[in-house]
């Protein structure tokens, strides 16, 4: 036998297992059983195309043996087994998704309590054992190997004798301590209960020899004998094929956490069985929080795909649109061929049909949540809403109608989250526009000078704080026949006909003055004019031509954007503000000062809109000049 060290990551996980103070040590059995079941699935899968396997679906069995005297639990499978190399890499390193996800989460929280709440894998055996051996023979090979470890010091690997293919995992159970009665795990009733609790839905039979005492047949009163009989400990019905009424919330939650490596209960369970053109069972979950890699490139969306109870693909991305990529879960269909290839799946019409109904189902569940569990929905939206907004915007808006009623925005109406439908309803027939404003935070948006006058007219404003927001609204164009308009758009029009006419005349009269001011400011603005949009502030910036300041910022921050996008900026001046008179006077007899004031007003407007000042040094100098005059 050769002695080896664990890879450093594995060693850490192993240390944690051995010293675990976690109270649910019992989950080790679930982990070992689930590995055995995976191994059976792999070989079963192969048997579909390879007749040399020679096993039918009922021949795959997991067997548990208890040896109380020697403190041993054996878990035996006739699955695919492992070669020497596989044994070394699979059990010497943490390579697999589950363990890795665990490790990453754990780095963040350092909370030992999360151990065992989801798949921590093979090493969990060390929570209850002081020695674990694995004897295995890969299918089709005539050599068997043995792996053995007493914990963090490392492991030994070498050849061994084993007649049949498959794997035997032998756990030597720790001695009892004051805190933990490990001997319980050697009790047949305890084991049987654990299988019911955690592994009931495993497809393959989990068998164990049960010892009971029965009255001796034809014997005397009170005469008992020990009877040994093989029992199947699991019901073998996958959870998703059971009736919803038979499943407790705890079962759903445990199933989710174990299968999808989360340590929190899901925010929502969607369990559905469909019969008709497409026939399938689906069990889906919306996580409480985004997975740690959700907003990174590494995140892969998709649902597990089963055919007749057998896993055929781990992440079938075609089953979920991007905007529902946060959904975790599985689909089991009778209609799919077991040995269909990935490429063929993409064109499978049955799969497309399933995907379509899944999308509808998720959507209707979200709508229901929005209607009946507002608080939960708002929490969901805080986590994943941005994905829905991207969904509206992406693909030139082809999915906007699916998603528009699922969106929420903060509103000036008590700063609550509102749907577009709620806004439209409050606005009534008369109001033809939906007003919105953009900024980094709600507080900053409320400081925009335009906000006051829109509110004074009694209009509600949507506050957009995420950069995708405005793009999504632009893509929608309108809602309930009400056009979206940025309150910082030059076209914002709150005036009556008379007011409009008056303003037009004032602007025409001041045309030359504004030309003078525009020239002084330079490239920064495309025009200067009077406005009625302001109540107290002297100036504000608006944009014309559809690109807002926020959009300009976003577009220019995108990588590979060589040619800078430019918003066309208008400097608008409050015609009723005393500063207007001052400007007129200066235009009459001091054009030089008019130019300086124009720059000052422009700088001021930039500051208020959250735009950086083009030339801060010049701006400061002008202020000083004014102070020392
Ligand atoms: P995971 O199951 O998430 O992959 P584990 O730590 O539980 O991680 O197991 C590590 C690997 O060891 C498995 O992926 C599998 O390749 C191998 N393995 C474990 N148990 C068995 C078994 N009974 N038969 C075959 N391979 C096994
Ligand atoms: Mg495992």
XYZ file of C-alpha atoms and ligand atoms in Angstrom:
657
model
C 0.000 0.000 0.000
C 1.177 3.500 -0.800
C 0.589 6.317 1.648
C -0.512 9.696 0.338
C -1.471 13.128 1.622
C -4.777 14.785 0.942
C -4.730 17.868 -1.257
C -4.806 20.945 0.934
C -8.441 21.843 0.319
C -9.533 18.325 1.071
C -7.447 18.309 4.198
C -9.251 21.361 5.464
C -12.645 19.898 4.797
C -11.540 16.660 6.393
C -10.356 18.487 9.511
C -13.701 20.148 9.784
C -15.481 16.837 9.466
C -13.411 15.116 12.084
C -13.704 17.925 14.585
C -17.235 18.736 13.657
C -19.430 19.843 16.490
C -22.343 19.700 14.126
C -25.287 17.959 15.659
C -26.624 16.389 12.530
C -23.826 13.927 12.024
C -26.445 11.501 10.779
C -26.311 12.963 7.290
C -23.154 10.956 6.565
C -25.378 8.025 5.605
C -27.292 10.087 3.086
C -24.000 11.089 1.457
C -22.615 7.583 1.211
C -25.932 6.250 -0.097
C -26.227 9.011 -2.646
C -22.760 8.173 -3.969
C -23.723 4.521 -4.248
C -26.891 5.492 -6.072
C -24.937 7.706 -8.482
C -22.614 4.770 -9.189
C -25.600 2.535 -9.928
C -27.072 5.157 -12.222
C -23.843 5.414 -14.141
C -23.718 1.706 -14.772
C -27.422 1.533 -15.519
C -26.976 4.244 -18.039
C -24.265 2.267 -19.673
C -26.378 -0.892 -19.668
C -28.820 0.823 -21.985
C -26.361 0.754 -24.838
C -23.930 -1.935 -23.679
C -25.456 -5.379 -23.371
C -22.293 -6.741 -21.734
C -23.407 -5.150 -18.453
C -26.011 -7.867 -18.278
C -28.125 -6.246 -15.590
C -31.760 -5.183 -15.724
C -33.019 -2.116 -13.918
C -34.098 -4.189 -10.910
C -30.686 -5.784 -10.440
C -29.015 -2.636 -9.153
C -29.033 -2.711 -5.399
C -27.549 -0.868 -2.451
C -26.998 -3.045 0.549
C -26.300 -1.992 4.110
C -24.626 -4.341 6.571
C -24.336 -3.644 10.272
C -21.765 -5.339 12.454
C -22.429 -4.136 15.971
C -19.718 -6.180 17.559
C -16.934 -4.764 15.420
C -18.615 -1.340 15.152
C -18.831 -1.469 11.366
C -21.322 -0.096 8.841
C -20.887 -1.295 5.289
C -22.551 0.266 2.278
C -22.279 -1.998 -0.729
C -23.232 -1.259 -4.309
C -22.929 -3.042 -7.617
C -22.417 0.172 -9.538
C -19.687 1.367 -11.865
C -16.889 1.118 -9.285
C -13.592 2.998 -9.625
C -10.236 2.353 -11.205
C -7.112 2.952 -9.140
C -6.677 6.369 -10.656
C -10.318 7.327 -10.095
C -10.094 6.157 -6.515
C -7.092 8.357 -5.989
C -8.488 11.499 -7.576
C -12.105 11.132 -6.451
C -11.374 10.499 -2.814
C -8.124 12.436 -2.501
C -9.399 15.799 -3.674
C -12.524 17.836 -3.505
C -13.320 18.235 -7.124
C -17.015 18.029 -7.173
C -19.469 20.819 -7.314
C -21.117 20.165 -4.015
C -18.058 20.052 -1.886
C -16.594 23.021 -3.655
C -19.688 25.107 -3.257
C -19.682 24.208 0.378
C -16.119 25.284 0.756
C -16.703 28.642 -0.886
C -19.769 29.420 1.171
C -17.965 28.380 4.246
C -15.039 30.662 3.585
C -17.454 33.548 3.789
C -19.264 32.570 6.939
C -16.919 30.246 8.807
C -20.003 28.830 10.365
C -19.572 25.188 11.217
C -23.272 24.812 11.680
C -23.882 24.682 7.986
C -22.043 21.404 7.674
C -24.390 18.670 6.750
C -27.205 20.892 5.643
C -26.297 20.152 2.085
C -24.045 17.856 0.112
C -20.670 17.746 1.746
C -19.929 14.399 0.212
C -17.831 11.430 1.018
C -15.728 13.012 3.764
C -18.775 13.373 5.967
C -18.194 9.706 6.855
C -15.402 10.979 9.093
C -17.893 12.758 11.311
C -18.841 9.388 12.745
C -15.933 7.107 11.828
C -12.355 6.876 12.956
C -11.465 4.802 9.947
C -13.003 4.432 6.506
C -12.060 1.893 3.864
C -13.279 1.754 0.307
C -12.869 -1.387 -1.744
C -13.804 -1.064 -5.346
C -13.621 -2.729 -8.706
C -14.475 -0.808 -11.838
C -16.927 -2.436 -14.183
C -15.049 -4.298 -16.918
C -11.792 -4.401 -14.996
C -10.274 -7.434 -13.288
C -8.309 -5.512 -10.685
C -9.721 -4.265 -7.415
C -8.316 -1.536 -5.142
C -8.546 -0.516 -1.573
C -8.468 3.005 -0.149
C -8.084 3.475 3.540
C -7.855 6.461 5.836
C -7.928 7.278 9.504
C -8.468 10.950 8.879
C -6.463 14.022 8.151
C -3.067 12.322 8.162
C -3.605 11.005 4.693
C -4.726 7.838 3.031
C -3.364 4.555 1.756
C -4.106 3.012 -1.557
C -3.275 -0.422 -2.935
C -4.603 -3.547 -4.647
C -7.053 -5.866 -2.939
C -9.239 -8.910 -3.538
C -12.812 -8.321 -4.601
C -14.907 -10.732 -6.615
C -17.554 -8.476 -8.166
C -17.534 -5.021 -9.643
C -18.905 -2.226 -7.532
C -17.900 -0.602 -4.275
C -17.922 -1.372 -0.581
C -17.557 1.535 1.821
C -16.756 0.347 5.339
C -17.002 2.810 8.189
C -15.533 1.997 11.569
C -17.763 3.875 13.976
C -16.137 6.021 16.688
C -16.364 5.100 20.351
C -19.143 6.824 22.275
C -18.315 10.046 24.055
C -20.167 12.045 26.671
C -21.769 14.204 24.003
C -22.383 11.709 21.270
C -23.652 8.188 21.301
C -22.146 6.954 18.049
C -23.289 3.406 18.796
C -26.783 4.484 17.798
C -25.673 4.380 14.206
C -25.168 0.627 14.559
C -28.795 0.128 15.453
C -30.954 -1.262 12.659
C -33.965 0.845 13.620
C -31.948 4.021 13.616
C -30.485 3.216 10.213
C -33.869 2.338 8.858
C -35.298 5.654 10.103
C -32.399 7.589 8.587
C -32.975 5.997 5.202
C -36.659 6.953 5.388
C -35.759 10.469 6.349
C -33.054 11.243 3.826
C -32.920 8.613 1.107
C -36.465 7.465 0.657
C -36.755 8.604 -2.932
C -33.558 6.860 -4.107
C -34.649 4.869 -7.135
C -32.675 1.740 -6.362
C -33.671 -0.574 -3.542
C -31.695 -0.085 -0.340
C -31.685 -3.471 1.348
C -30.691 -4.518 4.831
C -31.022 -7.690 6.783
C -33.394 -7.043 9.639
C -33.447 -9.106 12.790
C -36.722 -9.420 14.634
C -38.007 -11.843 17.145
C -41.166 -13.736 16.431
C -43.170 -16.262 18.387
C -42.029 -19.739 17.442
C -44.572 -21.363 15.218
C -46.162 -24.274 16.990
C -43.959 -23.521 19.986
C -44.936 -22.784 23.558
C -46.465 -19.534 24.836
C -43.775 -16.924 25.214
C -41.285 -18.789 23.115
C -39.560 -16.461 20.674
C -36.967 -16.949 18.015
C -34.752 -14.540 16.103
C -35.756 -14.177 12.505
C -33.592 -12.547 9.885
C -35.202 -11.130 6.799
C -34.182 -8.852 3.975
C -36.054 -5.581 3.926
C -36.166 -2.781 1.437
C -35.837 0.380 3.499
C -36.858 3.014 0.962
C -40.137 3.588 -0.844
C -38.234 4.302 -4.078
C -40.740 6.856 -5.247
C -38.970 10.035 -6.198
C -40.276 12.959 -4.195
C -41.349 14.729 -7.352
C -43.643 11.862 -8.314
C -45.467 11.966 -5.031
C -48.620 13.957 -4.452
C -48.092 17.423 -3.104
C -50.380 16.614 -0.200
C -48.087 13.770 0.858
C -45.028 15.961 1.109
C -44.274 18.061 4.151
C -42.615 21.471 3.844
C -39.646 20.017 5.684
C -39.263 17.288 3.079
C -39.302 19.847 0.289
C -36.776 21.980 2.088
C -34.428 19.116 2.871
C -34.650 17.840 -0.651
C -33.814 21.260 -2.041
C -30.906 21.923 0.279
C -29.354 18.556 -0.285
C -29.785 18.486 -4.011
C -28.954 22.065 -4.839
C -26.297 22.787 -2.268
C -28.014 25.570 -0.414
C -27.947 25.982 3.328
C -31.166 27.953 3.482
C -34.717 26.877 2.792
C -36.000 27.988 -0.600
C -38.145 31.100 -0.894
C -40.618 29.257 -3.071
C -41.363 25.680 -4.077
C -43.034 25.002 -7.408
C -44.144 21.408 -7.773
C -46.156 20.501 -10.801
C -47.266 17.495 -12.805
C -48.398 18.000 -16.345
C -50.206 15.618 -18.609
C -51.098 16.214 -22.197
C -48.963 17.164 -25.142
C -45.995 17.108 -22.849
C -46.063 14.829 -19.845
C -43.711 15.501 -16.992
C -43.191 16.104 -13.309
C -41.275 19.198 -12.331
C -40.046 20.360 -8.984
C -38.565 23.820 -8.947
C -37.267 26.156 -6.297
C -36.544 29.832 -6.034
C -33.615 30.350 -3.676
C -33.887 32.788 -0.828
C -30.696 34.502 -1.888
C -28.685 34.512 -5.098
C -26.064 31.752 -5.105
C -22.569 33.114 -4.501
C -21.686 32.891 -8.190
C -25.056 34.005 -9.530
C -23.893 37.326 -10.865
C -20.657 35.937 -12.273
C -19.837 34.376 -15.585
C -19.382 30.980 -13.921
C -23.032 30.588 -13.093
C -24.764 28.000 -15.243
C -28.497 28.067 -15.436
C -30.561 24.975 -16.043
C -32.745 22.276 -14.587
C -31.798 18.677 -13.994
C -33.365 16.515 -16.623
C -34.634 13.050 -15.807
C -36.164 10.552 -18.107
C -38.351 8.006 -16.360
C -36.615 8.675 -13.082
C -33.055 8.467 -14.433
C -30.890 11.541 -14.495
C -29.808 12.249 -18.054
C -28.485 15.781 -17.751
C -27.393 17.819 -14.783
C -28.019 21.298 -16.117
C -30.303 21.421 -19.061
C -30.125 25.091 -19.944
C -32.752 24.860 -22.670
C -35.388 24.319 -20.025
C -35.072 27.823 -18.599
C -35.073 31.231 -20.235
C -32.240 33.513 -19.095
C -34.585 35.748 -17.189
C -35.610 32.832 -14.987
C -32.062 31.552 -14.588
C -32.339 31.752 -10.798
C -34.757 28.818 -10.752
C -33.282 25.545 -9.501
C -34.898 22.197 -9.886
C -35.616 19.215 -12.044
C -37.881 17.887 -14.707
C -38.724 14.224 -15.136
C -40.442 13.236 -18.345
C -41.636 9.962 -19.756
C -41.468 11.358 -23.254
C -37.741 11.687 -23.627
C -35.504 8.945 -24.826
C -32.978 7.837 -22.224
C -29.930 7.882 -24.421
C -30.589 11.075 -26.248
C -27.487 13.153 -26.843
C -26.995 16.751 -25.814
C -27.019 17.912 -29.416
C -30.203 16.061 -30.218
C -31.872 17.426 -27.115
C -31.494 20.961 -28.353
C -33.728 20.184 -31.285
C -36.123 17.967 -29.434
C -39.632 19.290 -29.919
C -40.829 17.592 -26.768
C -38.215 19.395 -24.750
C -39.189 22.701 -26.313
C -42.783 22.085 -25.364
C -41.786 21.307 -21.808
C -39.648 24.441 -21.657
C -42.551 26.552 -22.803
C -44.931 25.239 -20.172
C -42.248 25.544 -17.500
C -41.788 29.190 -18.371
C -45.527 29.759 -18.103
C -45.657 27.971 -14.796
C -42.825 29.971 -13.261
C -44.375 33.161 -14.504
C -47.786 32.366 -13.086
C -46.263 31.362 -9.751
C -44.447 34.684 -9.585
C -47.645 36.512 -10.422
C -49.436 34.641 -7.690
C -46.706 35.505 -5.246
C -46.897 39.153 -6.248
C -50.630 39.138 -5.670
C -50.859 37.079 -2.499
C -47.488 37.365 -0.784
C -46.388 40.882 -1.496
C -43.625 40.997 1.081
C -42.090 37.745 -0.084
C -42.282 38.932 -3.664
C -40.540 42.192 -2.875
C -37.790 40.235 -1.179
C -37.536 38.001 -4.229
C -37.420 41.048 -6.465
C -34.592 42.617 -4.495
C -32.554 39.495 -5.185
C -33.487 38.657 -8.731
C -35.453 41.594 -10.133
C -32.498 42.821 -12.115
C -32.609 39.558 -14.054
C -36.199 40.260 -15.058
C -35.295 43.778 -16.152
C -32.495 42.434 -18.303
C -35.040 40.028 -19.690
C -37.205 42.933 -20.823
C -34.263 44.636 -22.466
C -32.455 41.694 -24.043
C -33.230 40.381 -27.505
C -34.695 43.718 -28.572
C -37.557 43.285 -26.188
C -39.055 40.045 -27.546
C -39.918 38.916 -24.027
C -41.106 42.225 -22.684
C -44.756 41.252 -22.573
C -44.024 38.161 -20.517
C -42.174 40.188 -17.950
C -43.585 43.694 -17.751
C -46.117 42.882 -15.065
C -43.503 41.281 -12.863
C -41.433 44.445 -12.556
C -41.270 46.636 -9.495
C -39.914 50.157 -9.162
C -39.561 52.484 -6.230
C -42.144 55.207 -6.502
C -42.422 58.740 -5.183
C -45.676 57.482 -3.691
C -44.414 56.775 -0.157
C -41.201 55.422 -1.650
C -42.805 52.012 -1.932
C -42.164 49.421 -4.589
C -44.932 49.534 -7.149
C -45.876 47.657 -10.295
C -46.547 49.462 -13.527
C -50.171 48.400 -13.306
C -50.492 50.038 -9.892
C -48.939 53.221 -11.225
C -51.214 53.262 -14.246
C -54.272 52.692 -12.140
C -53.424 55.564 -9.795
C -52.610 57.807 -12.736
C -56.052 57.307 -14.256
C -57.255 57.979 -17.816
C -56.255 61.624 -17.864
C -52.548 61.197 -17.273
C -50.989 60.217 -20.565
C -47.429 59.693 -19.360
C -45.535 57.644 -16.835
C -42.897 59.822 -15.248
C -39.559 58.480 -14.126
C -36.230 59.823 -12.950
C -32.789 58.232 -12.732
C -30.002 58.515 -10.230
C -27.679 56.592 -7.971
C -30.026 56.632 -5.010
C -33.582 57.629 -4.261
C -32.265 60.492 -2.123
C -30.205 61.884 -4.975
C -33.086 61.596 -7.391
C -35.339 63.515 -5.045
C -32.865 66.378 -5.108
C -33.310 66.824 -8.835
C -34.884 70.256 -9.415
C -37.398 68.825 -11.905
C -38.800 66.489 -9.245
C -40.581 69.247 -7.368
C -42.638 70.564 -10.221
C -43.691 67.118 -11.419
C -44.816 66.286 -7.906
C -46.506 69.660 -7.491
C -48.671 68.821 -10.470
C -49.690 65.696 -8.589
C -47.844 63.165 -10.717
C -46.199 60.055 -9.320
C -42.568 59.448 -10.307
C -40.755 56.128 -10.634
C -37.277 56.341 -9.162
C -34.822 54.285 -11.201
C -31.627 53.461 -9.386
C -30.304 50.551 -11.410
C -28.545 51.218 -14.650
C -30.595 48.672 -16.555
C -33.862 50.320 -15.475
C -34.065 53.057 -18.046
C -33.021 50.724 -20.846
C -35.800 48.360 -19.861
C -38.379 51.158 -19.847
C -37.151 52.425 -23.206
C -37.650 48.926 -24.526
C -41.176 48.801 -23.159
C -41.921 52.193 -24.727
C -45.229 52.521 -22.963
C -47.493 50.808 -20.513
C -51.288 50.854 -20.669
C -51.000 53.416 -23.476
C -48.991 55.704 -21.279
C -45.646 56.698 -22.633
C -42.618 56.612 -20.341
C -40.877 59.926 -19.965
C -37.748 60.876 -18.092
C -38.447 64.004 -16.081
C -35.004 65.197 -17.177
C -35.967 64.968 -20.807
C -36.234 68.277 -22.555
C -39.646 67.187 -23.834
C -41.144 66.933 -20.369
C -44.230 69.028 -20.829
C -46.333 69.985 -17.858
C -47.587 73.333 -19.114
C -51.000 74.487 -20.203
C -51.402 75.843 -23.743
C -51.239 79.432 -22.508
C -48.124 78.807 -20.452
C -46.525 77.167 -23.442
C -47.231 80.107 -25.712
C -45.882 82.562 -23.182
C -42.703 80.571 -22.765
C -42.249 80.354 -26.520
C -42.410 84.101 -26.844
C -39.966 84.603 -23.978
C -37.560 82.157 -25.553
C -37.844 83.809 -28.950
C -37.140 87.201 -27.407
C -34.056 85.932 -25.597
C -32.666 84.001 -28.575
C -29.555 86.118 -28.997
C -28.748 86.074 -25.312
C -28.926 82.288 -25.237
C -26.649 82.058 -28.292
C -24.140 84.217 -26.454
C -24.344 81.977 -23.366
C -24.056 78.769 -25.356
C -20.925 80.043 -27.079
C -19.404 80.911 -23.716
C -20.095 77.456 -22.279
C -18.776 75.676 -25.349
C -19.262 72.015 -26.350
C -20.930 71.038 -23.080
C -24.416 72.079 -24.083
C -26.338 71.945 -27.305
C -28.685 74.741 -26.351
C -29.787 77.125 -23.621
C -33.391 78.164 -22.961
C -36.034 79.232 -20.477
C -38.189 76.645 -18.777
C -41.351 76.349 -16.692
C -40.218 73.040 -15.230
C -38.617 74.569 -12.177
C -40.325 75.952 -9.148
C -37.510 77.153 -6.865
C -34.269 76.211 -8.562
C -32.678 78.613 -11.024
C -31.391 75.980 -13.465
C -31.491 72.356 -14.497
C -30.093 70.106 -17.183
C -32.261 68.186 -19.565
C -31.398 66.090 -22.569
C -32.852 65.928 -26.013
C -32.696 63.174 -28.607
C -33.501 60.252 -26.293
C -30.153 59.599 -24.621
C -30.295 60.594 -20.975
C -27.348 61.440 -18.748
C -27.687 58.081 -16.993
C -27.718 56.228 -20.288
C -24.665 58.159 -21.418
C -22.854 57.079 -18.271
C -23.861 53.424 -18.647
C -23.137 53.128 -22.338
C -19.727 54.734 -21.975
C -18.744 52.480 -19.097
C -19.208 49.371 -21.200
C -16.015 47.684 -22.263
C -15.068 48.049 -25.908
C -17.038 51.255 -26.280
C -14.513 53.224 -28.335
C -16.679 55.960 -29.644
C -18.140 57.765 -26.707
C -21.882 58.210 -26.686
C -22.910 61.767 -26.007
C -26.162 62.989 -24.553
C -27.369 66.273 -26.021
C -27.567 68.561 -23.074
C -29.864 71.516 -22.687
C -29.282 74.103 -19.978
C -32.715 75.235 -18.866
C -33.184 78.433 -16.899
C -36.098 79.249 -14.640
C -37.728 82.245 -16.300
C -39.364 83.261 -13.019
C -36.165 83.228 -10.993
C -34.397 86.555 -10.209
C -31.328 85.216 -11.992
C -33.235 85.530 -15.288
C -33.498 89.296 -14.879
C -29.833 89.548 -14.027
C -28.883 87.702 -17.191
C -30.989 90.031 -19.308
C -29.322 93.054 -17.762
C -25.867 91.643 -18.375
C -26.714 90.811 -21.964
C -27.571 94.483 -22.440
C -24.313 95.926 -21.081
C -21.720 93.350 -19.911
C -21.364 90.389 -22.266
C -18.112 89.253 -20.658
C -19.745 88.752 -17.272
C -22.731 87.116 -18.956
C -20.358 84.487 -20.353
C -18.887 83.826 -16.920
C -22.308 83.531 -15.315
C -23.397 81.152 -18.035
C -20.481 78.897 -17.113
C -21.328 79.160 -13.433
C -24.958 78.259 -14.017
C -23.955 75.343 -16.180
C -21.574 74.072 -13.478
C -24.305 74.426 -10.904
C -26.761 72.468 -13.033
C -24.161 69.726 -13.565
C -23.620 69.389 -9.828
C -27.327 69.101 -9.152
C -27.798 66.430 -11.826
C -24.925 64.345 -10.523
C -22.814 65.020 -13.605
C -19.150 65.887 -13.188
C -18.130 69.416 -14.055
C -16.201 69.638 -17.331
C -13.588 72.065 -15.963
C -13.637 72.140 -12.148
C -10.646 74.491 -11.894
C -12.225 77.152 -14.040
C -15.457 76.736 -12.106
C -13.712 77.281 -8.734
C -11.850 80.290 -10.040
C -15.072 81.849 -11.236
C -16.647 81.431 -7.823
C -13.632 83.051 -6.119
C -13.753 85.889 -8.555
C -17.390 86.416 -7.656
C -16.604 86.324 -3.934
C -13.844 88.881 -4.119
C -15.595 91.306 -6.410
P -19.922 14.129 -5.185
O -20.841 13.000 -4.895
O -20.571 15.477 -4.984
O -19.269 14.036 -6.520
P -18.390 12.983 -3.058
O -17.360 13.548 -2.147
O -19.634 12.467 -2.412
O -18.735 14.109 -4.114
O -17.758 11.815 -3.892
C -16.596 12.042 -4.647
C -16.497 11.122 -5.821
O -16.107 9.805 -5.428
C -17.770 10.900 -6.589
O -17.978 11.940 -7.538
C -17.527 9.572 -7.290
O -16.795 9.766 -8.490
C -16.630 8.848 -6.310
N -17.394 7.864 -5.533
C -17.793 7.997 -4.249
N -18.472 6.900 -3.859
C -18.532 6.064 -4.913
C -19.116 4.775 -5.172
N -19.797 4.126 -4.223
N -18.938 4.222 -6.393
C -18.265 4.887 -7.362
N -17.707 6.096 -7.191
C -17.835 6.688 -6.001
Mg -21.700 12.577 -3.138
